[in-house]
Each structure stands twice: as C-alpha cells, then as structure tokens.
Amino acid sequence: MKSRVEDQVQRSRNYAILDEVDNILIDEARTPLIISGPSEGETRKYFDADRIARKLEKDRDFEIKEKESQALLTEEGIVNAQRLANVDSFYTGRNMEWPHLLEQALRAHHLFFIDKDYMIAKGDEGKTEVVIIDEFTGRAMPGRRWSDGLHQAVEAKESIAIRAESQTLASITFQNFFKLYDKLSGMTGTALTEAGEFLKIYGLNVVAIPTNRPIMRQDLDDKIYADQKDKYRAVVEEIKDINATGRPILVGTTSIEVSEKVSAILERNGIAHNVLNAKHHEREAEIIMNAGQRGAVTIATNMAGRGTDIKLGPGIAKEGGLHVLGTERHEARRIDNQLRGRCGRQGDPGSTRFFLALDDDLMRRFASDNVANLLKKLGLKDGQAIEHKWINKSIANAQKKVENRNFEIRKSLLEYDNVMNEQRTIIYDRRRQILEGRELRGLIVEMFYDVTQAAVATYVDNDLPADEWDWDALEIWHQKKTGTALKLDRNLKDQDDIADALTESITEQYNLCYERSGDEGMAVLERYLLLNAFDVKWKEHLANMDALKSGIGLRSFAQIDPKVEYRREALSTFEEMIASIQEEVTDYILRVEVRQEEAETAKDVWSEQEASKEQFGQYDASRQQQDAAVRRDQSAKPTKPFVHKQERVGRNEPCPCGSGKKYKKCHGANA
C-alpha cells in the first residue's frame, strides 16, 4: 500500500518463526487480516435498528442460533419490524439493508456480552470505545473492530458514539499470509490436538519435544454439578480447603465477567486474592510473579501466551505445589491444556481440576443432552458432584465437536480466500513492478493493445463481410482515445490487423508524449497513473468481492455449489476490474502533459515523502467528460487480465525464432 519501495516494511519472506504457533495459525485463522479505512455512511441507522431490535420478542420475532452465532428474523418478525421501521417492505429499493442491520443488532444483544466478548474503555483519544476481548487469551485488543456492521451494532447497544463502517483496503487470511514464506516453523506447548490441521493446511509436522524433567502434575477428574450455583459453591469450598494448607491457587476463568463474579464470591468469604484480566493487564507481571507464593489466590482469564512461569515460593513444592482450578471448560482442549500447564513446570509438583455445570456455555450448546442423561443414570442430585471417566470422555467429545466446527469455518474461509489469493498475487506483483519503475512504458503499450482489441471486437465481426463492419465507430473511438483523427484502411482483413493498425497509431501518439514531456516527466506520470488506477480499482474490487461473498451462500438453495459460483463470478469481476484499469490509464496517459519543471518537483515529492493523490491532482473532471456511449461500447466485452510470465514480443516485431517474419505472422499467429 506504500508509494515507495523503501517505505515498505516487509522484505523478502524467507523464514518465519511463530511463538504460540497454534494461537496464530489455528485460533486467529478463523477471521482474515484486514487493513481498513473509513467509508461513507450514515450512523443513525444503527441506533434505529437497535431501537427496533429491543422491541422484538425472542422465538416469536426472531430465533437465536448460538452454535452458528446467528440471529434470524421470522416471518412474523419481519412484518413487526417493518411496522416499527415504518416501511412497506424490507425487500424493495433502499429498504433492503434493514434485515441485515436488524440481525446484527439482535446478535449484539443476544450473542455478544459485555466483559465477555468486549469491554467498554477509554481509547487513545479519550473517547469511550467498545474494545474486543480475545476469546483465546482474555486480553483486550484495542484498535480491532468487528466487520460487517457488528461493531456499530454493539456501539448502538451500549449507547456510545458510533464510528462509521470501515472499507476494506487490503485483506488476507493468516493461512495464505504465512504460506508466502519459503520456510515456516513455530513452537507451543499445545499443538498435538491440531496436528492434522497443521499438516493438511500448512504442510507442517508437529514434533513433541520431551520435557526437561518428568511431569509430577496430577490432572484430577472434572467435577460436574447440576447448575452454576452449586458449582461456584463447590469452587469456593475447594479454594478454602487448599488455601488453608498454604498452597497457592490459580483460578482459571473464560471471561472477565466470570473472573469478577468469582472475585465477588471470594470477597464475601473473606479470601484475599488478585484478579488478572483485560481490565488489570498493567499489573500482569506483578500478579504472575506473586502467584506461586504461600497462600496466594489468583483469578485469571485464559492464560495463553502469558509468557511467564509461575515460580513456587519456599517450601511450596513439598506441600504439593500450585493448584490450578478451572471454573469452566473452554471450547478448545488446547486452551484447557494451556491453563493446566501453568503448574508442574520444570518438574515441580502440582494439581489441576475443572468444575463444570450443566448450564455452562459449552455444556448447554454441545453436550447437555448426552451428559444430562448420563448424570440421570448416575443419580446426580442438587448440590452433589459427579466424578467419572465417562463424564470426562463426554466433555472431550463435546470439545471435539466445537473444534471440528471451527476447523470447517477455517477451511471454508481459506477456500474462498484462495480465489482472492490468485488475484492478490497478480495485483501485488504488478504493483511492485510499478513501484520499482520496471518497464512501465512496455506495460502501457500492452494496455493499448488490450483495449484496442476489446474495441475492435465490439465493432468488427469476422463472420460478417468487411463492408458491414462499423469502421466509422472505430475511427471515432480512436479520436476519443487520442484526440487525433485516423482513417482506417478498409482493405484490412481481420480483427488482428485492425487492432495492429490502431495500436500502432496510438503508440505513435504515446511516443509524442515522451518527446513533449521527456523521459523523467513521463516516468513520474506513468508511475502515478498506474498506482492510482490499481489502488482505487483494487479497493472497489475488494468491496465488490465482500458483497459477493456475503450473499453467495444463498445459491445453495438452488442446488448450486456456492464456492464454484464464487470462483466463476470472482474471475469475471476481476477481468472487468483489469479492463477498467486499462481504460483509465490509456485514457489519461495521452491527455496529461507534464512540463519539465513540474517533473522535477514531482520527482522530489516521490523521493522525500509518500506522495498523496491530492498532491498530483485528480483527473475526475476529465473522466466525466468522456463520451458515455463510447465508453459503454469500449467496455462491452471485458479483456483478459494481463498476466505475463515473460516479456511480451510486439506483434509487429521480428519473431524471436529467427524466421525473419513478423511475430504475428509466425509464432504469434495463434497467440
């Protein structure tokens, strides 16, 4: 995205080493990396949607699908929402964004919760903001925003200032980004459960390195209760019992909300403790440093990537070491293993146990029926706990279900992004060529030929006799393109010969531009026009692809594979974008004149700073003056993308085979 090669941050991608590799390549890979900028749009609509969403009734007007993280309006809900929005129909004209806005508002209210999925905090500018909480590490992620209007819906829900929706400027998945490296490696303590995905997606083998000293940790069976009330009562009792022995305790929670709930319970019971979550991350090092001391009780959200061992105080090892108490199972077994791994380091003794309830999120969404039936057989009563290997197995199966679902999400995301990755590679390789100023003159001549071929294909049909071809329209097209008149030879026999004649004439006009403006002036102009066209059109293309992807799933109702349709339409859209880039560049390059003194000034701008588009001026006025009818004719048939692995031979140049013939009459005859 930079305007100069020297400003680009990344060098060649030879080798990458990732710390907490499973967190990056597995957990984070469910959402793409996006660089975004502000886009135009009303923010009032989000408050309107929030007002209506608050009045809709669950089950009657909408249904919530927790597993899929979806909120769907029912038929009755659509009717009621249309009445509340004071519109006749959501599916006509400007009203068509209402269903999406309402579903995002409903998701904000029923699937995204404060102090679990996000927190309210002061931003860098002192403004109140919605800050996302990383579900895997429990850390705040300032600066990150949910896409597709969800973040705005949460802001409306919390009645804080809404920032306008952002527009995608660049996007790539973690999978495809790290595949750009020649060699890839990483380390983590919890990769074995995802060994299959590492091999299938990244081609990476997982190797387990033996521990430095034998593991002395005891992983005790889970205790499961009928409801959370009984569970937290048992959690407090266990903390009291172990705390009385002097052993330090680490209490693991899955969210800020739960950590503060446990903290409040311990306060009522007079148990001194520290809390480590996204709200107290400034004290992280101090809290971790003291977490292994005698009598310490530490409550922490997910401990992934904390990066510091909990060292035991004097005499603690003899008394059993650190005890880790989990208040809930996480969706991924790896996150539970990371919590367990906080004790028993370097051969230290320690113990771990998880406390669960049938109304925990994981149990309710993925395991409640099976486990509830099993507990009924085992005779679970209120206030009682069940410890059984069958229970552990059922919970592990529930977690595997979630892991498989998340794998399918990542796999689907990658399959869609692979289509974009092919296009991204073409565009960024071409952009790099432009930044480095390599063979720009030849690139623009190629564009002349491509747009000329498209124009000829519009007006010339080889199946018709030559006297029925629209020669006049071609001559008008040439005059619009170059500003000069041309009388075509009516004896030309086919499309290729006509395209050659037009391209030759246009190239002559291009060469005259070099005579008027000089090599340096034209180099600056070419570089700017090409960069501007590629950047603007690519940004528009990304917006179009986002829109295509959001609705492509509906094709499955017509028994059409959405991924096949996405690939087909993505290619068509990409070809149209390439054609529009070629049209814009070839229009402007022959119209703009750069004087020598302006070229020197422009050269200084490029060398001293990133040149903004405003500094070079925009040519929108010129674009608007184009003849609309001719422009339609020119773009009626999109051209193929110009992807050349080697330098192209001009059609009128001698064939490189040495035959003495022109390339178009020799090896280029079928090109």
XYZ file of C-alpha atoms in Angstrom:
671
model
C 0.000 0.000 0.000
C 3.047 2.285 0.167
C 4.006 4.707 -2.564
C 7.737 3.942 -2.438
C 9.631 0.663 -2.221
C 11.845 1.962 0.587
C 8.774 2.643 2.752
C 7.562 -0.952 2.589
C 8.114 -2.780 5.860
C 8.417 -6.378 4.722
C 11.478 -7.621 2.945
C 11.650 -10.956 1.136
C 9.763 -13.665 3.009
C 12.316 -16.382 3.613
C 11.700 -17.743 7.102
C 9.098 -17.218 9.801
C 9.222 -18.449 13.401
C 5.970 -18.083 15.340
C 5.671 -18.099 19.099
C 2.387 -19.648 20.303
C 2.030 -21.002 16.770
C -1.300 -22.707 17.467
C -2.822 -19.432 18.640
C -1.776 -17.678 15.417
C -2.298 -20.371 12.778
C -5.339 -22.070 14.335
C -7.273 -19.786 16.691
C -6.710 -16.497 14.875
C -7.160 -18.085 11.442
C -10.972 -18.055 11.704
C -11.024 -14.389 10.705
C -8.995 -12.739 7.935
C -6.455 -9.993 8.451
C -7.956 -6.753 7.179
C -6.488 -3.290 6.711
C -9.384 -0.891 6.505
C -10.116 2.780 6.084
C -13.170 4.955 6.711
C -16.079 4.759 4.313
C -19.052 6.998 3.845
C -22.311 6.062 5.502
C -24.991 7.132 7.955
C -24.568 6.024 11.579
C -28.115 6.947 12.655
C -29.412 3.750 11.062
C -27.647 1.622 13.709
C -29.480 3.396 16.562
C -32.751 2.951 14.660
C -32.060 -0.764 14.206
C -31.124 -1.072 17.900
C -34.384 0.613 18.950
C -36.421 -1.839 16.865
C -34.392 -4.886 17.973
C -35.158 -4.100 21.621
C -38.890 -4.318 20.863
C -38.786 -7.667 19.059
C -39.596 -10.821 21.031
C -37.359 -13.870 21.005
C -38.868 -17.016 19.419
C -41.827 -15.051 18.053
C -39.962 -12.431 16.004
C -36.521 -13.985 15.777
C -34.530 -17.075 16.688
C -31.001 -17.247 18.043
C -28.596 -19.963 16.880
C -25.773 -19.989 19.384
C -23.665 -22.616 17.634
C -23.658 -20.686 14.364
C -23.629 -17.261 16.096
C -26.660 -16.200 14.048
C -29.848 -14.227 14.653
C -32.630 -14.881 12.134
C -35.871 -12.933 11.726
C -39.056 -15.000 11.453
C -41.842 -14.140 9.005
C -43.865 -12.589 11.828
C -40.741 -10.754 12.963
C -40.253 -9.234 9.506
C -43.842 -7.966 9.495
C -43.481 -6.478 13.002
C -40.081 -4.964 12.217
C -41.426 -3.349 9.015
C -44.221 -1.790 11.069
C -41.747 -0.491 13.689
C -39.444 0.857 10.970
C -42.445 2.473 9.241
C -41.661 0.957 5.826
C -43.866 -1.077 3.496
C -41.297 -3.752 2.690
C -37.715 -4.553 3.610
C -37.127 -6.067 0.203
C -37.542 -3.098 -2.096
C -35.237 -0.229 -3.017
C -33.357 1.497 -0.229
C -35.015 -0.613 2.486
C -33.065 -3.752 1.609
C -30.351 -3.171 4.213
C -32.870 -3.314 7.076
C -32.812 -7.127 7.591
C -29.012 -7.107 7.830
C -28.993 -4.162 10.250
C -31.620 -5.810 12.460
C -29.895 -9.189 12.504
C -26.620 -7.532 13.531
C -28.469 -5.603 16.261
C -30.041 -8.843 17.521
C -26.619 -10.546 17.516
C -25.222 -7.637 19.524
C -27.944 -8.063 22.172
C -28.177 -11.854 22.374
C -24.779 -13.261 21.353
C -22.185 -10.627 22.346
C -21.885 -9.710 26.011
C -20.003 -7.037 27.920
C -16.983 -8.250 29.925
C -17.048 -11.494 27.998
C -16.777 -10.639 24.317
C -15.965 -6.950 24.747
C -15.400 -4.260 27.335
C -16.055 -0.520 27.485
C -12.863 1.503 27.846
C -11.281 4.850 27.037
C -9.459 4.949 23.708
C -6.274 6.796 22.773
C -8.220 9.999 22.146
C -10.050 9.753 25.461
C -13.305 8.652 23.845
C -15.355 5.758 25.189
C -14.974 2.735 22.915
C -16.063 -0.871 22.555
C -12.849 -2.908 22.882
C -12.893 -6.534 21.736
C -11.634 -9.186 24.161
C -9.600 -12.006 22.630
C -11.563 -15.169 23.397
C -8.378 -17.244 23.481
C -6.049 -15.083 25.586
C -8.533 -12.960 27.531
C -6.620 -9.857 26.543
C -8.069 -6.612 25.216
C -7.471 -5.916 21.527
C -7.613 -2.116 21.157
C -7.862 -0.932 17.577
C -9.546 -4.089 16.287
C -13.156 -3.876 15.160
C -15.748 -6.439 14.125
C -16.712 -6.108 10.480
C -19.956 -6.058 8.534
C -21.669 -3.565 10.877
C -21.457 -5.736 14.012
C -19.154 -3.349 15.874
C -21.514 -0.454 15.122
C -24.444 -2.550 16.382
C -22.632 -3.158 19.694
C -21.829 0.564 19.960
C -25.523 1.363 19.472
C -26.448 -1.237 22.092
C -24.096 0.421 24.610
C -25.295 3.941 23.621
C -21.856 5.259 22.746
C -20.687 7.229 19.704
C -20.749 5.124 16.557
C -17.784 5.135 14.239
C -18.671 4.787 10.562
C -18.260 1.413 8.921
C -14.819 0.807 7.519
C -13.938 -0.074 3.943
C -11.545 -2.903 3.175
C -8.268 -1.667 1.661
C -6.396 -4.952 1.880
C -7.240 -8.428 3.138
C -5.544 -11.803 3.521
C -6.001 -14.849 5.741
C -3.324 -15.942 8.207
C -3.056 -19.176 6.243
C -2.238 -17.506 2.946
C -0.060 -14.843 4.542
C 2.267 -17.306 6.225
C 2.283 -19.548 3.173
C 4.149 -16.694 1.458
C 7.224 -17.653 3.497
C 9.639 -20.176 1.999
C 10.024 -21.846 5.390
C 7.650 -21.762 8.329
C 8.065 -23.015 11.877
C 6.829 -22.336 15.366
C 6.570 -23.544 18.918
C 3.875 -24.004 21.531
C 3.069 -26.369 24.348
C -0.317 -27.377 22.945
C -0.160 -28.292 19.250
C -0.701 -32.057 19.264
C -4.504 -31.823 19.295
C -4.329 -29.878 15.993
C -1.557 -31.919 14.340
C -3.875 -32.946 11.478
C -4.745 -29.353 10.571
C -1.117 -28.225 10.735
C -0.208 -30.947 8.242
C -3.221 -30.522 5.946
C -3.301 -26.715 5.711
C 0.322 -25.715 6.224
C 2.284 -28.874 5.433
C 3.847 -28.702 8.914
C 4.643 -31.732 11.057
C 4.134 -31.460 14.814
C 7.000 -32.843 16.872
C 6.621 -33.311 20.635
C 9.837 -32.463 22.461
C 10.281 -34.431 25.715
C 10.059 -32.386 28.891
C 13.268 -31.371 30.623
C 12.196 -33.197 33.796
C 9.485 -35.780 34.481
C 5.976 -34.320 34.878
C 4.792 -34.515 38.507
C 1.465 -32.790 37.961
C -1.784 -34.574 38.870
C -4.704 -33.892 36.494
C -7.736 -34.775 38.583
C -11.130 -35.767 37.126
C -13.628 -32.998 36.448
C -16.396 -32.344 38.939
C -19.782 -31.681 37.371
C -22.844 -30.138 39.039
C -26.479 -29.650 38.100
C -26.215 -25.861 37.892
C -23.746 -22.983 38.265
C -24.970 -22.095 41.752
C -23.856 -25.463 43.089
C -20.668 -25.292 41.033
C -19.497 -21.952 42.445
C -20.353 -23.054 45.963
C -18.054 -26.066 45.438
C -15.346 -23.850 43.887
C -15.265 -21.655 46.990
C -15.117 -24.692 49.293
C -12.162 -26.150 47.388
C -10.344 -22.804 47.442
C -10.905 -22.547 51.215
C -9.639 -26.078 51.850
C -6.483 -25.747 49.748
C -5.791 -22.181 50.853
C -5.802 -23.389 54.467
C -2.799 -25.615 53.658
C -0.829 -22.633 52.321
C -0.673 -23.924 48.751
C -1.073 -21.205 46.093
C -4.126 -21.437 43.817
C -4.663 -20.261 40.250
C -8.352 -19.949 39.347
C -8.896 -20.026 35.583
C -11.974 -18.357 34.045
C -13.145 -17.937 30.437
C -14.204 -14.278 30.644
C -13.876 -11.026 32.578
C -17.474 -11.448 33.709
C -16.781 -14.816 35.343
C -13.479 -13.660 36.870
C -15.237 -10.733 38.547
C -18.098 -12.981 39.661
C -15.658 -15.388 41.343
C -13.799 -12.408 42.823
C -17.020 -11.107 44.382
C -17.775 -14.538 45.899
C -14.266 -14.769 47.401
C -14.575 -11.260 48.839
C -17.811 -12.231 50.567
C -15.994 -15.224 52.052
C -13.047 -13.111 53.211
C -10.458 -14.774 50.938
C -7.701 -12.401 49.807
C -6.898 -12.700 46.072
C -5.660 -10.945 42.930
C -7.527 -10.644 39.620
C -5.759 -10.781 36.256
C -7.937 -9.967 33.252
C -8.116 -7.464 30.414
C -9.083 -4.712 32.861
C -5.984 -5.231 35.019
C -3.374 -6.182 32.417
C -0.992 -3.410 33.588
C -0.303 -5.441 36.777
C 0.181 -8.709 34.876
C 3.920 -9.189 35.629
C 3.490 -8.347 39.308
C 0.476 -10.648 39.728
C 2.175 -13.579 37.976
C 5.376 -13.046 39.986
C 3.478 -13.487 43.255
C 1.025 -16.176 42.109
C 3.229 -19.033 43.396
C 3.796 -17.671 46.886
C 2.333 -19.189 50.050
C -1.398 -18.550 50.422
C -1.706 -16.683 47.093
C -5.036 -16.936 45.276
C -5.009 -15.600 41.710
C -8.026 -15.362 39.421
C -7.114 -15.139 35.731
C -8.839 -15.224 32.362
C -7.378 -17.547 29.709
C -3.675 -17.909 30.347
C -2.491 -18.472 26.774
C 0.681 -16.602 25.942
C 1.241 -15.034 29.367
C 4.889 -15.801 28.780
C 5.969 -16.078 32.417
C 6.410 -19.160 34.597
C 4.698 -19.118 37.969
C 7.598 -19.783 40.332
C 6.858 -21.542 43.607
C 7.751 -19.891 46.896
C 9.962 -21.552 49.540
C 8.613 -24.871 50.800
C 5.577 -24.894 48.442
C 6.874 -27.825 46.374
C 6.940 -30.088 49.451
C 3.309 -29.248 50.176
C 2.054 -30.189 46.691
C 2.868 -27.130 44.585
C 0.449 -24.866 42.720
C -3.184 -25.954 42.381
C -4.985 -24.910 39.162
C -8.762 -24.725 39.391
C -10.761 -24.269 36.178
C -14.245 -22.813 36.580
C -15.373 -23.898 33.095
C -14.172 -25.889 30.118
C -13.154 -23.900 27.056
C -14.352 -24.718 23.544
C -10.846 -25.866 22.577
C -8.990 -28.545 24.530
C -5.745 -26.691 23.859
C -6.857 -23.699 25.936
C -7.668 -26.015 28.856
C -4.255 -27.650 28.438
C -2.607 -24.220 28.495
C -4.290 -23.487 31.825
C -3.249 -26.870 33.196
C 0.286 -26.223 32.010
C 0.677 -23.242 34.336
C 1.589 -25.687 37.085
C 4.006 -28.604 37.127
C 6.698 -26.621 35.278
C 10.258 -27.915 35.272
C 9.355 -30.992 37.296
C 7.523 -29.089 40.046
C 4.582 -30.874 41.694
C 1.081 -29.509 41.196
C -2.539 -30.478 40.621
C -5.415 -29.393 38.366
C -9.171 -29.823 38.385
C -12.076 -28.390 36.384
C -15.501 -27.622 37.849
C -18.441 -27.748 35.436
C -22.211 -27.227 35.460
C -24.864 -28.398 33.024
C -25.768 -24.763 32.261
C -22.205 -23.732 31.318
C -21.977 -22.362 27.758
C -20.093 -25.357 26.367
C -22.303 -27.936 28.091
C -25.531 -26.172 27.134
C -24.590 -25.774 23.465
C -22.792 -29.021 22.711
C -23.044 -31.631 25.443
C -26.017 -31.022 27.692
C -28.387 -33.774 26.468
C -25.876 -36.619 26.459
C -24.294 -35.615 29.745
C -27.651 -34.891 31.416
C -28.912 -38.370 30.506
C -25.694 -39.903 31.787
C -25.914 -37.977 35.065
C -29.507 -39.093 35.485
C -28.351 -42.699 35.267
C -25.604 -41.984 37.785
C -28.118 -40.365 40.154
C -26.908 -36.749 40.349
C -28.817 -34.682 42.919
C -28.798 -30.955 43.705
C -25.593 -29.924 45.453
C -23.857 -33.183 44.567
C -20.897 -33.582 42.232
C -20.165 -36.445 39.896
C -16.609 -37.501 39.058
C -16.398 -40.175 36.390
C -14.209 -41.006 33.399
C -17.355 -41.250 31.267
C -18.057 -37.604 32.066
C -14.533 -36.598 31.038
C -14.975 -38.505 27.787
C -18.342 -36.858 27.047
C -16.883 -33.407 27.630
C -13.885 -34.199 25.421
C -16.299 -35.283 22.680
C -18.202 -32.011 23.032
C -14.954 -30.091 22.646
C -14.045 -32.151 19.575
C -17.382 -31.164 18.024
C -16.538 -27.497 18.523
C -13.012 -27.979 17.208
C -14.347 -29.725 14.088
C -16.857 -26.927 13.529
C -14.136 -24.301 13.890
C -11.910 -26.268 11.511
C -14.685 -26.224 8.898
C -15.013 -22.452 9.367
C -11.262 -22.006 8.818
C -11.266 -24.396 5.870
C -14.174 -22.589 4.186
C -12.539 -19.212 4.795
C -9.334 -20.481 3.195
C -11.147 -21.924 0.177
C -12.765 -18.562 -0.516
C -9.547 -16.679 0.123
C -7.611 -18.955 -2.241
C -9.652 -17.427 -5.062
C -8.717 -13.942 -3.890
C -5.139 -15.048 -3.306
C -4.617 -15.708 -7.015
C -5.907 -12.231 -7.826
C -3.986 -10.648 -4.949
C -0.738 -12.170 -6.198
C -1.292 -10.775 -9.706
C -2.157 -7.271 -8.442
C 0.637 -7.005 -5.867
C 3.259 -8.368 -8.257
C 2.173 -5.795 -10.812
C 2.106 -3.063 -8.164
C 5.642 -3.964 -7.109
C 6.748 -3.624 -10.718
C 5.160 -0.162 -10.844
C 6.789 0.904 -7.563
C 10.179 -0.165 -8.853
C 9.533 1.568 -12.175
C 10.334 -1.531 -14.244
C 9.300 -1.470 -17.907
C 6.302 0.811 -17.366
C 6.393 2.033 -20.942
C 6.090 -1.530 -22.229
C 3.299 -2.242 -19.749
C 1.263 0.704 -21.033
C 1.830 -0.332 -24.664
C 0.408 -3.745 -23.703
C -2.603 -1.942 -22.271
C -3.038 -0.041 -25.547
C -3.141 -3.323 -27.418
C -5.607 -4.927 -24.987
C -8.104 -2.017 -25.006
C -7.787 -1.806 -28.788
C -8.587 -5.500 -29.161
C -11.659 -5.034 -26.954
C -12.836 -2.100 -29.076
C -12.257 -3.982 -32.334
C -14.166 -6.996 -31.014
C -17.104 -4.667 -30.307
C -17.331 -3.207 -33.810
C -15.919 -5.961 -36.021
C -17.499 -9.383 -36.532
C -15.302 -11.696 -38.609
C -18.406 -13.668 -39.581
C -19.768 -10.621 -41.437
C -18.379 -9.134 -44.677
C -15.962 -6.223 -44.238
C -18.372 -3.685 -45.693
C -20.732 -4.366 -42.790
C -18.099 -3.657 -40.111
C -18.565 -0.409 -38.191
C -15.442 1.351 -39.443
C -16.766 4.806 -38.534
C -17.289 3.811 -34.884
C -13.704 2.531 -34.686
C -12.360 5.807 -36.075
C -14.490 7.779 -33.583
C -13.185 5.525 -30.791
C -9.599 6.276 -31.868
C -10.248 10.005 -31.905
C -11.803 9.881 -28.419
C -8.814 7.931 -27.145
C -6.025 10.014 -28.710
C -7.562 13.337 -29.708
C -6.369 12.800 -33.281
C -8.161 11.624 -36.410
C -7.324 8.366 -38.189
C -8.621 6.990 -41.495
C -8.516 3.187 -41.349
C -7.604 1.158 -44.393
C -10.863 -0.548 -45.412
C -8.829 -3.353 -47.019
C -7.716 -4.764 -43.664
C -8.874 -8.362 -43.490
C -9.492 -9.265 -39.849
C -9.680 -8.145 -36.233
C -5.970 -8.647 -35.557
C -4.878 -6.493 -38.493
C -7.245 -3.701 -37.475
C -6.072 -3.910 -33.837
C -2.461 -3.718 -35.034
C -3.184 -0.610 -37.110
C -4.998 1.132 -34.250
C -2.352 0.161 -31.682
C 0.402 1.420 -33.964
C -1.317 4.780 -34.333
C -1.999 5.092 -30.578
C 1.598 4.142 -29.763
C 2.833 6.877 -32.098
C 0.796 9.397 -30.085
C 2.260 7.915 -26.905
C 5.791 8.376 -28.266
C 4.974 12.017 -28.990
C 4.086 12.413 -25.296
C 7.652 11.341 -24.496
C 9.010 13.959 -26.897
C 6.916 16.693 -25.249
C 7.357 15.743 -21.579
C 10.715 13.954 -21.540
C 11.631 10.597 -20.038
C 11.598 11.776 -16.409
C 8.282 13.555 -16.719
C 6.626 10.564 -18.348
C 8.149 8.171 -15.811
C 6.562 10.157 -12.958
C 3.233 10.384 -14.763
C 3.164 6.683 -15.685
C 4.012 5.669 -12.145
C 1.333 7.865 -10.644
C -1.427 6.954 -13.100
C -0.729 3.240 -12.773
C -0.532 3.301 -8.966
C -3.671 5.409 -8.674
C -5.645 3.177 -11.044
C -4.523 -0.067 -9.427
C -5.142 1.157 -5.859
C -8.572 2.700 -6.489
C -9.862 -0.150 -8.650
C -8.494 -2.842 -6.302
C -10.233 -1.184 -3.349
C -13.510 -1.131 -5.291
C -12.935 -4.752 -6.288
C -12.476 -5.798 -2.649
C -15.788 -4.127 -1.747
C -17.492 -5.956 -4.623
C -15.982 -9.268 -3.528
C -17.137 -8.704 0.069
C -20.664 -8.134 -1.205
C -20.474 -11.202 -3.442
C -19.220 -13.404 -0.613
C -21.888 -12.242 1.842
C -24.703 -13.406 -0.435
C -23.168 -16.302 -2.346
C -24.293 -18.879 0.236
C -27.902 -18.426 -0.878
C -27.021 -20.126 -4.194
C -27.047 -23.443 -2.340
C -30.864 -23.232 -2.159
C -30.846 -23.584 -5.949
C -28.646 -26.707 -5.681
C -25.626 -24.697 -6.888
C -22.241 -25.018 -5.186
C -21.552 -21.528 -3.715
C -17.773 -21.969 -3.921
C -17.918 -22.829 -7.644
C -20.159 -19.827 -8.285
C -17.880 -17.592 -6.223
C -14.846 -18.654 -8.256
C -16.682 -18.078 -11.551
C -18.053 -14.659 -10.629
C -14.795 -13.625 -8.962
C -12.935 -14.262 -12.216
C -15.480 -12.284 -14.226
C -15.337 -9.386 -11.751
C -11.538 -9.441 -11.786
C -11.423 -9.308 -15.596
C -13.785 -6.321 -15.535
C -11.528 -4.594 -12.998
C -8.447 -5.176 -15.172
C -10.318 -3.808 -18.192
C -11.330 -0.690 -16.247
C -7.707 -0.132 -15.116
C -6.546 -0.384 -18.716
C -9.239 2.029 -19.900
C -8.411 4.615 -17.253
C -4.648 4.527 -17.724
C -4.788 4.601 -21.528
C -7.281 7.480 -21.438
C -5.223 9.685 -19.145
C -1.710 8.946 -20.356
C -2.423 10.583 -23.731
C -4.285 13.580 -22.267
C -1.997 14.781 -19.467
C 1.121 16.769 -20.264
C 3.940 17.094 -17.727
C 6.229 20.083 -18.073
C 9.888 19.645 -17.184
C 9.778 21.910 -14.117
C 6.720 20.015 -12.817
C 8.501 16.722 -13.349
C 11.408 17.884 -11.179
C 9.004 18.947 -8.420
C 7.130 15.671 -8.651
C 10.380 13.736 -8.528
C 11.305 15.499 -5.264
C 7.906 14.659 -3.789
C 8.288 10.976 -4.626
C 11.795 10.809 -3.173
C 11.164 12.712 0.056
C 7.759 11.517 1.177
C 4.795 9.414 0.295
C 3.006 11.304 -2.427
C -0.658 11.785 -1.728
C -3.176 11.705 -4.519
C -4.107 15.296 -3.750
C -0.529 16.454 -4.492
C -0.721 15.105 -8.003
C -4.332 16.115 -8.520
C -7.221 14.005 -9.598
C -8.450 13.594 -13.109
C -12.100 13.028 -12.233
C -13.250 16.017 -14.277
C -11.546 14.580 -17.314
C -13.175 11.206 -16.698
C -16.621 12.784 -16.502
C -16.131 14.446 -19.877
C -15.748 11.105 -21.645
C -18.466 10.221 -24.111
C -20.707 7.816 -22.168
C -21.880 5.951 -25.241
C -18.358 5.287 -26.474
C -17.271 4.193 -23.024
C -20.099 1.653 -22.944
C -19.021 0.292 -26.283
C -15.416 0.015 -25.161
C -16.262 -1.957 -22.041
C -18.917 -4.161 -23.629
C -16.504 -7.065 -23.836
C -14.036 -7.346 -20.909
C -10.470 -8.149 -21.770
C -8.408 -10.914 -20.280
C -6.106 -9.982 -17.380
C -2.601 -9.116 -18.475
C -0.564 -11.761 -16.727
C 2.718 -12.340 -18.472
C 5.404 -14.562 -17.027
C 7.933 -13.291 -19.590
C 8.437 -10.114 -21.601
C 5.925 -9.873 -24.429
C 7.063 -9.651 -28.052
C 5.315 -6.934 -30.080
C 3.105 -8.301 -32.823
C 4.874 -6.238 -35.489
C 8.359 -7.054 -34.203
C 10.548 -9.787 -35.752
C 9.728 -13.225 -34.340
C 12.422 -14.309 -31.840
C 12.623 -17.711 -33.585
C 14.770 -16.099 -36.320
C 12.426 -16.811 -39.252
C 12.533 -13.183 -40.411
C 8.728 -12.942 -40.287
C 6.732 -10.605 -38.068
C 5.779 -12.244 -34.768
C 2.037 -12.007 -35.610
C 2.595 -13.980 -38.824
C 4.807 -16.608 -37.175
C 4.726 -17.978 -33.624
C 2.280 -15.248 -32.586
C -0.336 -16.237 -35.141
C -2.412 -18.107 -32.537
C -1.405 -16.019 -29.534
